Short mmCIF file of C-alpha atoms and ligand atoms in Angstrom, two decimals:
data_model
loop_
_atom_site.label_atom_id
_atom_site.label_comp_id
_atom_site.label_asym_id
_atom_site.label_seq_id
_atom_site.Cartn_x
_atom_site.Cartn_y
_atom_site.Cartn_z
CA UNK A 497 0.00 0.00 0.00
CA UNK A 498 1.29 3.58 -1.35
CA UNK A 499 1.66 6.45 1.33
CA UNK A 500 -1.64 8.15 -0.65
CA UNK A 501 -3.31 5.23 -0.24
CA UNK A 502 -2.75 5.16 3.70
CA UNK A 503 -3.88 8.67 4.04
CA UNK A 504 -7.16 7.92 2.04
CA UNK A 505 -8.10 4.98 4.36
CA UNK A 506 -7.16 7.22 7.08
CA UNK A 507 -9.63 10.21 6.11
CA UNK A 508 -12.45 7.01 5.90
CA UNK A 509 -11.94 5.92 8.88
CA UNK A 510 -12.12 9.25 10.24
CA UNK A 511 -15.30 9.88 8.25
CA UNK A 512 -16.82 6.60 9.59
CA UNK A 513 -16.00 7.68 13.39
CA UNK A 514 -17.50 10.69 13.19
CA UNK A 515 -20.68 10.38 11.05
CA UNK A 516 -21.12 7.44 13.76
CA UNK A 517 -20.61 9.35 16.52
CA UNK A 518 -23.39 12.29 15.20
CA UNK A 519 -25.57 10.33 14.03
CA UNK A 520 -27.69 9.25 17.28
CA UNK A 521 -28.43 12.94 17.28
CA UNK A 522 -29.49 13.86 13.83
CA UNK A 523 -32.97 13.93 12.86
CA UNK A 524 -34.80 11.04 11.42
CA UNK A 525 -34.99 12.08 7.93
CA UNK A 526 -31.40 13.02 8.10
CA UNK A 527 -31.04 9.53 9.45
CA UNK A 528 -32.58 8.34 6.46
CA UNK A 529 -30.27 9.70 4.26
CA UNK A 530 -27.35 9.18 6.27
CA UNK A 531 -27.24 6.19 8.08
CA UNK A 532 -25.70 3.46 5.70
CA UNK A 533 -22.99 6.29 3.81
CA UNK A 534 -20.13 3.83 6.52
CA UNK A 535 -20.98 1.33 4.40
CA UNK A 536 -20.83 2.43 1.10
CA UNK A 537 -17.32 0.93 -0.39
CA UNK A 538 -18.00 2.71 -3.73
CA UNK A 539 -17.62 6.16 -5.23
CA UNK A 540 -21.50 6.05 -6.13
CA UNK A 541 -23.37 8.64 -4.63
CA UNK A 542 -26.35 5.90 -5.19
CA UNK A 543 -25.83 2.89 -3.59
CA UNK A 544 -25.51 -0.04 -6.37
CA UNK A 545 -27.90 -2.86 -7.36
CA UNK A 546 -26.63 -6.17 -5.38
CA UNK A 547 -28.11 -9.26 -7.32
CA UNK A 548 -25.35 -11.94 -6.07
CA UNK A 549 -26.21 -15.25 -4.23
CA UNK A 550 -22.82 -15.55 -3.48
CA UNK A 551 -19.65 -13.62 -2.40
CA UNK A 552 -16.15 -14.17 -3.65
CA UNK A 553 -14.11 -15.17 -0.34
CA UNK A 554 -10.57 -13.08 0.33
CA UNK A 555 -7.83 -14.14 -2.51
CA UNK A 556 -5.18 -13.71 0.25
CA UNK A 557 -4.45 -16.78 2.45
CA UNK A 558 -4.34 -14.94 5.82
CA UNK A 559 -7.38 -13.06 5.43
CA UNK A 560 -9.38 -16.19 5.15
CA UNK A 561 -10.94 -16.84 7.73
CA UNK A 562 -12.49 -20.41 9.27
CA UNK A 563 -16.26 -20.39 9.82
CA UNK A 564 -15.99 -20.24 13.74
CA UNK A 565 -13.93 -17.07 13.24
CA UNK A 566 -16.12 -15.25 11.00
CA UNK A 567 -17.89 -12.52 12.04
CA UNK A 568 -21.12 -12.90 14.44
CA UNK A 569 -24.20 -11.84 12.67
CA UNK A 570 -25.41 -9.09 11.58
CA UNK A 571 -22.60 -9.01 8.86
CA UNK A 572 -22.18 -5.06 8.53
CA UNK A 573 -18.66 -5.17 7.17
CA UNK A 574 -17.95 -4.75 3.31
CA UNK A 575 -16.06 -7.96 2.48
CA UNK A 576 -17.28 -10.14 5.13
CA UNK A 577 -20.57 -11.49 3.22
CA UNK A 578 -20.84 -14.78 2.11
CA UNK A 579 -23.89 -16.06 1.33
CA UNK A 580 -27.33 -14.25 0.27
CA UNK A 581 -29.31 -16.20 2.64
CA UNK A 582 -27.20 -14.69 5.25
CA UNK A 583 -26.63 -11.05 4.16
CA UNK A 584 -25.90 -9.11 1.22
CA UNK A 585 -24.19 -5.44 0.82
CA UNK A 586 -27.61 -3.89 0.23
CA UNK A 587 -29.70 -5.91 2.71
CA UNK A 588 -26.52 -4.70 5.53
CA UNK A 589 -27.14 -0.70 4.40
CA UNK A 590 -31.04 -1.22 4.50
CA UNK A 591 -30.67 -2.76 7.81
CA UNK A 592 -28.01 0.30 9.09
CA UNK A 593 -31.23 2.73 7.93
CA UNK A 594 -33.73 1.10 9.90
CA UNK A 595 -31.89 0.42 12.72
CA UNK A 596 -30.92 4.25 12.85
CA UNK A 597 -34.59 5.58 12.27
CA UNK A 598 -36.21 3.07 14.45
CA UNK A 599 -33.81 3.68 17.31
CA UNK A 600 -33.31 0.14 17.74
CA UNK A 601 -31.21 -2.65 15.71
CA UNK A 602 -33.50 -3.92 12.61
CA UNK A 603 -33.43 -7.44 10.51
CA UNK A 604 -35.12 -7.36 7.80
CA UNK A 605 -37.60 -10.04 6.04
CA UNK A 606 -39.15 -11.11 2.93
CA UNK A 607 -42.37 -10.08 3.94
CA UNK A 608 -44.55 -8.57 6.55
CA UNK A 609 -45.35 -12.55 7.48
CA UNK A 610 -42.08 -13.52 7.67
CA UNK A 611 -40.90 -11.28 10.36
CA UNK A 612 -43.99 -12.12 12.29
CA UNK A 613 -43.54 -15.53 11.68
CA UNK A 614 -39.20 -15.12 13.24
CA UNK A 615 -40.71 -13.63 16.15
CA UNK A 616 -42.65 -16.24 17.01
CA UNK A 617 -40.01 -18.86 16.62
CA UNK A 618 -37.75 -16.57 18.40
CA UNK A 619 -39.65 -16.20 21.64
CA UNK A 620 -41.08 -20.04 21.82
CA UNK A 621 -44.16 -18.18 23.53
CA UNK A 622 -46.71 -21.02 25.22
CA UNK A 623 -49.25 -18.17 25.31
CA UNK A 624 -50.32 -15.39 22.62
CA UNK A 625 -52.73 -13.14 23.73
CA UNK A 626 -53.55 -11.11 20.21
CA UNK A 627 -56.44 -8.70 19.63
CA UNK A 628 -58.40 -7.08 16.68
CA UNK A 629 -55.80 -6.87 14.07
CA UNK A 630 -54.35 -8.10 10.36
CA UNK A 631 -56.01 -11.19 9.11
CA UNK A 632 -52.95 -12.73 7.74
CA UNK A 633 -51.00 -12.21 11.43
CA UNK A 634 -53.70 -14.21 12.65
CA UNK A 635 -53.33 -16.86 9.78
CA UNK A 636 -49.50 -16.83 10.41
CA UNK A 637 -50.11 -17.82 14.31
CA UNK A 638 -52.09 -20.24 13.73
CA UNK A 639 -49.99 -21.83 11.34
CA UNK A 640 -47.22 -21.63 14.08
CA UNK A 641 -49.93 -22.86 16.99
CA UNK A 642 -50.95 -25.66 14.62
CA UNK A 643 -47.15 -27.04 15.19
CA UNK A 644 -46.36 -25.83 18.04
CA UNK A 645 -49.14 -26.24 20.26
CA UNK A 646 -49.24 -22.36 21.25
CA UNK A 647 -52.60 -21.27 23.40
CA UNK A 648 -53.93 -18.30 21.60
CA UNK A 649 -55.68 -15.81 23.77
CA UNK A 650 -57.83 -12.59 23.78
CA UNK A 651 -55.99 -8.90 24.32
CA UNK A 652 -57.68 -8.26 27.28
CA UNK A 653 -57.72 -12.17 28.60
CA UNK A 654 -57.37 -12.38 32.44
CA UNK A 655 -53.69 -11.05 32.94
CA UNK A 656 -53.15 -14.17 35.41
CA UNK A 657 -53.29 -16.22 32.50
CA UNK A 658 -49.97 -14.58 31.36
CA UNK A 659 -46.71 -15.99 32.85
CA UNK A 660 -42.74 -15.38 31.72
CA UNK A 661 -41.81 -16.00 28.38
CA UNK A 662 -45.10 -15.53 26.91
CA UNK A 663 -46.01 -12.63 24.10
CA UNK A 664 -48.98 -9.88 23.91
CA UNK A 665 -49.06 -8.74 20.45
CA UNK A 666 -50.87 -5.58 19.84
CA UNK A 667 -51.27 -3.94 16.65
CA UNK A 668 -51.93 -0.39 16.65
CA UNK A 669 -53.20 1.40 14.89
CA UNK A 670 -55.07 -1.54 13.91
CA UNK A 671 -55.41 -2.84 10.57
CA UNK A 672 -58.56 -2.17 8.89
CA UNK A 673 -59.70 0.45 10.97
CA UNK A 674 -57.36 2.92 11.61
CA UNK A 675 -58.49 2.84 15.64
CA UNK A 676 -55.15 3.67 17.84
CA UNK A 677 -54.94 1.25 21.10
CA UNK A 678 -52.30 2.27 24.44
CA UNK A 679 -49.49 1.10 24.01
CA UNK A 680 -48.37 1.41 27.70
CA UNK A 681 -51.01 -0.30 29.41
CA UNK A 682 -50.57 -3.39 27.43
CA UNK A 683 -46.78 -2.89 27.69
CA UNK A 684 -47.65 -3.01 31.54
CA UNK A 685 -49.68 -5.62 31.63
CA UNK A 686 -47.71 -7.65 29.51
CA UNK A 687 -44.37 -6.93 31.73
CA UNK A 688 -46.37 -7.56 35.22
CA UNK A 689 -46.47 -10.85 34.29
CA UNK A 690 -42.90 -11.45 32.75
CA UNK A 691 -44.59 -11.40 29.50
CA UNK A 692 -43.07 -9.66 26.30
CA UNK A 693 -44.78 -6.92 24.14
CA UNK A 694 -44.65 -7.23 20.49
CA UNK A 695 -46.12 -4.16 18.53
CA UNK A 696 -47.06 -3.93 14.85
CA UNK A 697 -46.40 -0.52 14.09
CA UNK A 698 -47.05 -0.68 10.59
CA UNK A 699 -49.73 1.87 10.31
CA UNK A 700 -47.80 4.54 12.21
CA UNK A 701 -44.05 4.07 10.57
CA UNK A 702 -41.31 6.93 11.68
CA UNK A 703 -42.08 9.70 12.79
CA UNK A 704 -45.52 9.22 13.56
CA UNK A 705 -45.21 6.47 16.63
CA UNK A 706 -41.78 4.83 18.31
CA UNK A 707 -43.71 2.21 20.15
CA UNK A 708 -39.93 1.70 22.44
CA UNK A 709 -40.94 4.74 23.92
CA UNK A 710 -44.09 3.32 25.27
CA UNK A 711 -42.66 0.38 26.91
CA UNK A 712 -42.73 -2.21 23.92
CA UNK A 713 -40.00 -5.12 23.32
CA UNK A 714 -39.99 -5.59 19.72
CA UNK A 715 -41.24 -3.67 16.96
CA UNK A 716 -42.90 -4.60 13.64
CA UNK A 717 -43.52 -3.40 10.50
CA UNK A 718 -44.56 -4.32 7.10
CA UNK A 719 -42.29 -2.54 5.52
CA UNK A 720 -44.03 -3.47 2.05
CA UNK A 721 -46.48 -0.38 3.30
CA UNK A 722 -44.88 2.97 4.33
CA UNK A 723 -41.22 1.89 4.35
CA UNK A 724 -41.03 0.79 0.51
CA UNK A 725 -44.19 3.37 -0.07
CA UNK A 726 -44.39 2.63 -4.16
CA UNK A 727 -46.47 -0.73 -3.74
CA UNK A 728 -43.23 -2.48 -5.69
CA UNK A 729 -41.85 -5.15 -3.33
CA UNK A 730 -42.63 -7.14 0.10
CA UNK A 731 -40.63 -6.03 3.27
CA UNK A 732 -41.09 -7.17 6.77
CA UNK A 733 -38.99 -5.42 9.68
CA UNK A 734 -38.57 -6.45 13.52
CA UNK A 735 -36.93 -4.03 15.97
CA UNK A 736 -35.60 -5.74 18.75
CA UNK A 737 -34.49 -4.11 22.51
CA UNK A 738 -31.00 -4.62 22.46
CA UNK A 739 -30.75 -5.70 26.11
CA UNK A 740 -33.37 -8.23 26.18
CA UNK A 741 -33.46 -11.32 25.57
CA UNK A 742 -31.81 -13.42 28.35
CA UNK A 743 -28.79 -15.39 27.41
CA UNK A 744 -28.51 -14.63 24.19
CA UNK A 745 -28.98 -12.02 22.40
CA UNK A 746 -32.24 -10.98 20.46
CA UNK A 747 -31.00 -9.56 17.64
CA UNK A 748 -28.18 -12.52 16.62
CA UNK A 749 -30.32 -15.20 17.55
CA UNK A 750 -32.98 -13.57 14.87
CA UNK A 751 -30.13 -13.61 12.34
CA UNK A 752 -28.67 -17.12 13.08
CA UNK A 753 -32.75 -17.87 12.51
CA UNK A 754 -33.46 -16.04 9.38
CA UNK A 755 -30.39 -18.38 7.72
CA UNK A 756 -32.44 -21.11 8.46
CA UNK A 757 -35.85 -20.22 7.79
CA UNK A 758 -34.97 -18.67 4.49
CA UNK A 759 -36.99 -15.65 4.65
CA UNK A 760 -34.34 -12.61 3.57
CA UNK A 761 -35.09 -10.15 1.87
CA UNK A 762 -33.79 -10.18 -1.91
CA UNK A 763 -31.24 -8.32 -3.29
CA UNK A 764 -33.27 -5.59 -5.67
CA UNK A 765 -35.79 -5.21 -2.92
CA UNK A 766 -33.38 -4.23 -0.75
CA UNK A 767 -31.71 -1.95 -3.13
CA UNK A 768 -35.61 -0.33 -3.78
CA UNK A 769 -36.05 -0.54 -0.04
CA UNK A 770 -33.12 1.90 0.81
CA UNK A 771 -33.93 3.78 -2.11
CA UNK A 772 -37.85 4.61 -0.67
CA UNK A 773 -36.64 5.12 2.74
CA UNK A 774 -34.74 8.51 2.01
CA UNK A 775 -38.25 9.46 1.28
CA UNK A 776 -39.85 8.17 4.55
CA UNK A 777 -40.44 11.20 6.74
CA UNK A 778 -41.53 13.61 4.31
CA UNK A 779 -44.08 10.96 2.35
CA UNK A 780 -45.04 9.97 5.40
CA UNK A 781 -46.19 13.34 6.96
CA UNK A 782 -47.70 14.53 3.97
CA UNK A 783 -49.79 11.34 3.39
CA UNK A 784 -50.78 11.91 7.51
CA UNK A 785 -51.79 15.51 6.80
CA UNK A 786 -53.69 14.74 3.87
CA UNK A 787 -55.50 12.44 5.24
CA UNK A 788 -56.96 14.22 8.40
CA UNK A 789 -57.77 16.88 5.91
CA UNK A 790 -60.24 14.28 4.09
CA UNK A 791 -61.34 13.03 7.80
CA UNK A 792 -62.09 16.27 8.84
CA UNK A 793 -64.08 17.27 5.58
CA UNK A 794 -65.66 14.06 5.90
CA UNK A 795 -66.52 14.30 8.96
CA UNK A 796 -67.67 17.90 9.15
CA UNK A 797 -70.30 16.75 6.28
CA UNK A 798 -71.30 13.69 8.62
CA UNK A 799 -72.40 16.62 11.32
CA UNK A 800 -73.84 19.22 9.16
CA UNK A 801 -71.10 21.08 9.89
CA UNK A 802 -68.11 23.20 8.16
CA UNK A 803 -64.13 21.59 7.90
CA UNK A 804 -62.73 24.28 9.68
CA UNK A 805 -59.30 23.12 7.88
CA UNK A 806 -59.99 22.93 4.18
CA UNK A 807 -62.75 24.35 1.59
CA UNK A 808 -66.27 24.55 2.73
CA UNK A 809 -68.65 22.01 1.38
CA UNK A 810 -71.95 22.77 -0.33
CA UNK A 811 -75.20 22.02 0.74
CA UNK A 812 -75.19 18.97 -2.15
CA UNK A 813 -71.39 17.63 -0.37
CA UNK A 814 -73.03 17.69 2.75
CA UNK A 815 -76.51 15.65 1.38
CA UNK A 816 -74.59 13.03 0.06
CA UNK A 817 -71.81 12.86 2.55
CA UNK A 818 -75.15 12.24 4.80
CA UNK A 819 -76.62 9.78 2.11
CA UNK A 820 -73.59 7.50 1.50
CA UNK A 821 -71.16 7.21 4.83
CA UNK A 822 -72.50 5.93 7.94
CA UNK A 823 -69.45 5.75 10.47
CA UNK A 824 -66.02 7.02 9.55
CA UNK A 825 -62.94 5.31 11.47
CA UNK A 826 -59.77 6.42 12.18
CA UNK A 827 -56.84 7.75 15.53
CA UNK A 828 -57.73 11.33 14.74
CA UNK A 829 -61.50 10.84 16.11
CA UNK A 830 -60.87 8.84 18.87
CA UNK A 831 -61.88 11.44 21.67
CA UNK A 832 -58.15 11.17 23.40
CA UNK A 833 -57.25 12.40 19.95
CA UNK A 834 -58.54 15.83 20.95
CA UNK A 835 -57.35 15.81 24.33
CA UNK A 836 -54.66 17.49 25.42
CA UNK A 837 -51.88 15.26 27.11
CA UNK A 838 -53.91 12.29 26.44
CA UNK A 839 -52.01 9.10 25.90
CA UNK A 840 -52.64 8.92 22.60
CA UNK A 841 -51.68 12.36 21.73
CA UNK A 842 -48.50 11.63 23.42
CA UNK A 843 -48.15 8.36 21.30
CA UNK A 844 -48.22 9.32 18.08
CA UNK A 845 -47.56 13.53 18.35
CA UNK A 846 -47.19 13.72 14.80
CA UNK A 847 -50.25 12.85 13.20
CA UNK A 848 -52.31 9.63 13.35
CA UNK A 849 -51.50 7.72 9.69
CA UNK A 850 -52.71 7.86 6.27
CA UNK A 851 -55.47 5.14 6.74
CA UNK A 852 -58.93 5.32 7.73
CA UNK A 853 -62.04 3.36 6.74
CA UNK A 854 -65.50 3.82 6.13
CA UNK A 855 -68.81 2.11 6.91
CA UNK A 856 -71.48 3.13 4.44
CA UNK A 857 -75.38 3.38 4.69
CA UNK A 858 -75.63 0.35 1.83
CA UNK A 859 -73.62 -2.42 0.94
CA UNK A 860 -74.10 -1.20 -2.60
CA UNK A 861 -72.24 1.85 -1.81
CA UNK A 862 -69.45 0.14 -0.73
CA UNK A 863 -69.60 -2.30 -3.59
CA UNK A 864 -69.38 0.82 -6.12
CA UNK A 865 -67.65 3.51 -5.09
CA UNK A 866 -64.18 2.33 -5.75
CA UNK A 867 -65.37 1.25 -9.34
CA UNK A 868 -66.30 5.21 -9.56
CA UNK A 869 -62.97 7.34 -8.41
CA UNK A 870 -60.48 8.63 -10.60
CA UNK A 871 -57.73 9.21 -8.44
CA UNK A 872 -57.70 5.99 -6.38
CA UNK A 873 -56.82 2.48 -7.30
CA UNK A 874 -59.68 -0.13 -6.68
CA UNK A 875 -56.72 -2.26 -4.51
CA UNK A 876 -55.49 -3.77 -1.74
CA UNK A 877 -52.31 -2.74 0.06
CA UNK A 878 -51.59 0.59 1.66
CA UNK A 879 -48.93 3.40 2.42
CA UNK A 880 -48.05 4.00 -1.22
CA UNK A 881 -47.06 6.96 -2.78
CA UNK A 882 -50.79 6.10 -4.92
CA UNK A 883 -54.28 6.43 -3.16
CA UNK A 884 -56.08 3.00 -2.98
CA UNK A 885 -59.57 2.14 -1.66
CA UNK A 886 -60.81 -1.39 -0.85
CA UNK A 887 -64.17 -2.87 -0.42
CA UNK A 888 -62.40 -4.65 2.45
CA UNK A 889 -64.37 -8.01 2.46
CA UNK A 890 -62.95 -9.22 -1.11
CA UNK A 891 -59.52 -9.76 1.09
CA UNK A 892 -60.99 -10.07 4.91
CA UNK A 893 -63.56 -12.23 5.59
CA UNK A 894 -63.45 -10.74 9.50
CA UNK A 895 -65.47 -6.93 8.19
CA UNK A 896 -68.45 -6.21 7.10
CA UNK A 897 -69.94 -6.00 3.27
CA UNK A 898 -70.76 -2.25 3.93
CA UNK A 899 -67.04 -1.42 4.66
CA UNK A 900 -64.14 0.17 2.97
CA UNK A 901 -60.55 0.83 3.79
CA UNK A 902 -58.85 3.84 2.18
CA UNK A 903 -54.94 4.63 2.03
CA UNK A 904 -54.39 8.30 1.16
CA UNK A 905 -51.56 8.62 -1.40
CA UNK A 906 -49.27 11.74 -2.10
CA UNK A 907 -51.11 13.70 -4.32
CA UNK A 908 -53.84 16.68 -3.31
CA UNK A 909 -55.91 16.29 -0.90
CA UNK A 910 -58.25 18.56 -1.85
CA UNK A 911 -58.22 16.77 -5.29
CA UNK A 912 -58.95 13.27 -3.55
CA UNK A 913 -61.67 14.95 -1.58
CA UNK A 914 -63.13 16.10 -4.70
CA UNK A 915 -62.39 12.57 -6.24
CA UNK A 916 -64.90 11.16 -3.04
CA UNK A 917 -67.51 13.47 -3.31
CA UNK A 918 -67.89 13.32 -7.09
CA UNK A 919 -68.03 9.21 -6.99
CA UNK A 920 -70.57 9.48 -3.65
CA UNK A 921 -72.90 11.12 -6.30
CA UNK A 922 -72.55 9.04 -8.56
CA UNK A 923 -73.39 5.74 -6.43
CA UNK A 924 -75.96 8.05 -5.23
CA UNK A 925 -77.83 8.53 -8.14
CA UNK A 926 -77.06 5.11 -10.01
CA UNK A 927 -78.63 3.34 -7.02
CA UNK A 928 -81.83 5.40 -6.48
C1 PLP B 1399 -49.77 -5.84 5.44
C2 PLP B 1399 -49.67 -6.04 6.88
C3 PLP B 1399 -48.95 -7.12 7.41
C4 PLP B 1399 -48.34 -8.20 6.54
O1 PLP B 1399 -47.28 -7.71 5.79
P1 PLP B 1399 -46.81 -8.37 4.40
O2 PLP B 1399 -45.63 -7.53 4.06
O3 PLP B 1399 -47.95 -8.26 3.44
O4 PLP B 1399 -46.47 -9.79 4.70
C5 PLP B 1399 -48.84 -7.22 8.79
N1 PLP B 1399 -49.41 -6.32 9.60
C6 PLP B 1399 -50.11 -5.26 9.13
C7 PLP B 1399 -50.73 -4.31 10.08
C8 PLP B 1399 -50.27 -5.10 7.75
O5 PLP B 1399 -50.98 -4.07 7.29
#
C-alpha cells in the first residue's frame, strides 16, 4: 500500500467515526439519508444494485478466515458477506437505515409474514394473547400454533393467565380500521407478568409512533407499506431491545434464525427498499396531513357542519356525505385524539396515519364507489405513494360487506376529496 493510499483509508476511517458518533443525534430524515454512507465501499453517490447469491471469499491466504472465526451476525462489514441467505451489501445498508430511524437494531424479512412468523419462533411463547388486528398475522399464528401447540388468547384475557416468556401482540393502529390502542397499558400488563410486548407498528411508521418509547420489546412493520411506499416489493422489519433477551442475544439469535428459515429479503428489494426510505419522513407526513384533511371534511359533512381546515362544502357535499357514509374510522377521532396530554396524543404527536375506513349506509355503496374514483386504485395494500380504496371483504372475511378501507396517497388532498364526493354522487344517483 502507497503512502496516498494510507492517508485515504485514514480520512475514511475518520469519516466513519464521526458520522457514527453524530448520528444518534441527527434527525430522522437526516437519518434516512445518512445512516448506511459507513458502508458504502463505492464512489457512487447511489448505492448499487446487489443481485449476487454468493460472495467471492478473500484471494489472500491470511485473510481467510475459518467459519468459527467469522464474524457474528449481523454481517455489517464490506467484504465479510458470504452467502445471500445470510446477508448481502444492500440488505446490511437497508438494515443500518432502519436500525438508525427506528432507534433500535432492525433485521429485515421477505415479507410482513415472515418477520412475524421469526418472532414467534424466536420467543417459543406457550401463550399469545392477540387482539383485533391483520387477518394474515392471525393466519401466520395459527400456522405456528398448529405445530407448536401455542394457546392463543384474547388482548384483554385475564392477565393471570400470562406468565414469563409468553407474548402480547398488539397492533396499533389496527389494521382495517385505523383505531389507535395504548401502548403502555398493554406494555404493563404484559411486563407484570414477565410477558413480552410485540407491537405492529405498521400503520404509524417513523415519525408518527416509536412504540420503544411506550414500553414495547420488539417492533414490527410491514415494511411493504410505508417503508417501501411505491407498492413495488414485500418487506417485513422487527426491531428488537438490544438488552433483552436473556442469554442470548435478540437480535443474533434472529439472524442465526433467518439463515435457516430462508426468509431474507432479496437483493433488488433491498436496493428499492433503501432507495424509498430517504423518502420516509416527508411521504409519510404529507400522506398523515392529507388524510386528516379528508377526515375532517368528511366528517364535518357527517355533522352538518363546516371543515374548519380545508374548503367549505356545499349544501349537495353535505346531502350526500349524509346519504352515502354511515361511520367514519380512524386515531384522529378517537376522543383522546382531541385531548390534550392524552395518551394517545402523546403516542403518536405527529399525526395519526394515512389510513382510515368507512362504513357506508348500503352495501351497494361500498360495492361501487371504488369502481367510480379517478384518483384511487380499486386495490389492496396501503402506504403508497398512490391512493387505494378497498371494499375490504374481497380480502378479509373478518369486516363487514358495507365497509371500505382507504390509504391516502401523495397527491392533493383537496383533489382526492373532490375525487370522493364526485363518486358518492354518482353511487348516489345510479342506485336510487
Ligand atoms: C400488510 C400487513 C402485514 C403483513 O405484511 P406483508 O408484508 O404483506 O407480509 C402485517 N401487519 C399489518 C398491520 C399489515 O398491514
Amino acid at each position: 500500500m502507497n503512502k496516498q493510499n494510507e492517508t485515504m483509508d485514514d480520512a475514511d476511517q475518520l469519516f466513519r467515526i464521526s458520522l457514527e458518533k453524530a448520528l444518534p443525534s441527527l434527525s430522522i430524515s437526516t437519518q434516512a439519508v445518512h445512516a448506511d454512507d459507513v458502508l458504502n465501499n463505492v464512489d457512487d453517490v447511489a448505492p448499487p444494485i446487489h443481485v449476487a447469491a454468493t460472495f467471492r471469499y478473500p484471494r489472500a491466504a491470511d485473510r481467510m478466515r475459518e467459519h468459527h472465526e467469522r464474524p457474528s451476525y449481523p454481517v455489517l462489514c464490506v467484504g465479510e458477506h458470504c452467502y445471500s441467505r445470510q446477508s448481502t451489501p444492500g440488505l446490511s445498508r437497508l438494515e443500518a437505515v432502519l436500525s438508525s430511524i427506528l432507534g433500535q437494531p432492525c433485521i429485515a424479512y421477505s415479507s410482513g409474514l415472515a418477520a412475524f412468523h421469526a418472532l414467534l419462533i424466536m420467543l417459543k411463547p406457550k401463550k399469545v394473547s392477540i387482539g383485533a388486528g391483520y387477518h394474515g398475522c392471525h393466519g401466520t399464528l395459527e400456522l405456528y400454533a398448529r405445530a407448536s401447540g401455542t394457546e392463543v388468547l384474547p388482548l384483554d384475557c385475564v392477565v393471570d393467565q400470562l406468565g414469563p416468556g409468553d407474548l402480547v401482540h398488539l397492533e396499533t393502529p389496527v389494521n382495517p380500521t385505523g383505531r389507535a390502542f395504548n401502548i403502555q397499558y398493554y406494555a404493563d400488563r404484559a411486563h407484570s407478568r414477565g410477558a413480552y410486548l410485540s407491537v405492529d407498528s405498521t400503520f404509524a411508521p417513523p415519525p408518527l409512533q416509536d412504540a420503544f418509547l411506550h414500553g414495547a420489546d420488539i417492533v414490527m412493520h410491514s415494511g411493504t407499506k410505508y417503508i417501501g411506499g411505491h407498492s413495488d416489493f414485500l418487506c417485513g422489519i422487527l426491531a428488537v431491545k438490544s438488552r433483552r433477551g436473556g442469554g442470548g442475544d435478540w437480535l443474533q439469535q434472529l439472524h442465526r434464525d433467518r439463515l435457516y428459515l430462508g426468509s431474507v429479503m432479496a437483493g433488488f428489494d433491498s436496493w428499492l427498499a433503501t432507495r424509498s426510505i430517504r423518502t420516509l419522513e416527508m411521504r409519510v407526513l404529507k400522506q398523515s396531513q392529507s388524510a386528516e384533511t379528508i377526515i375532517r371534511a368528511l366528517h364535518a359533512g357527517l355533522m352538518g357542519t363546516q371543515p374548519s381546515s380545508s374548503k367549505n362544502l356545499t349544501e349537495k357535499d353535505i346531502h350526500i356525505i349524509q346519504k352515502v357514509v354511515k361511520e367514519i374510522h380512524h386515531a384522529s377521532l378517537q376522543d383522546e385524539a382531541n385531548t390534550g396530554g392524552s395518551w394517545l396524543r402523546k403516542q403518536m404527536p405527529r399525526g395519526y396515519g394515512s389510513v382510515f375506513s368507512l362504513t357506508l349506509h348500503k352495501v351497494d355503496f361500498a360495492r361501487n364507489l371504488p369502481s367510480k374514483l379517478l384518483l384511487f386504485h380499486h386495490a389492496t395494500s396501503l402506504g403508497g405513494v398512490e391512493s387505494l380504496i378497498e371494499w375490504r371483504t374481497m380480502t378479509d372475511s373478518t369486516v363487514a360487506k358495507d365497509f371500505l378501507r382507504v390509504s391516502i396517497g401523495v397527491e392533493s388532498p383537496e383533489d382526492l376529496l373532490a375525487d370522493l364526493l364526485q363518486g358518492m354522487k354518482a353511487v348516489v344517483a345510479e342506485t336510487s
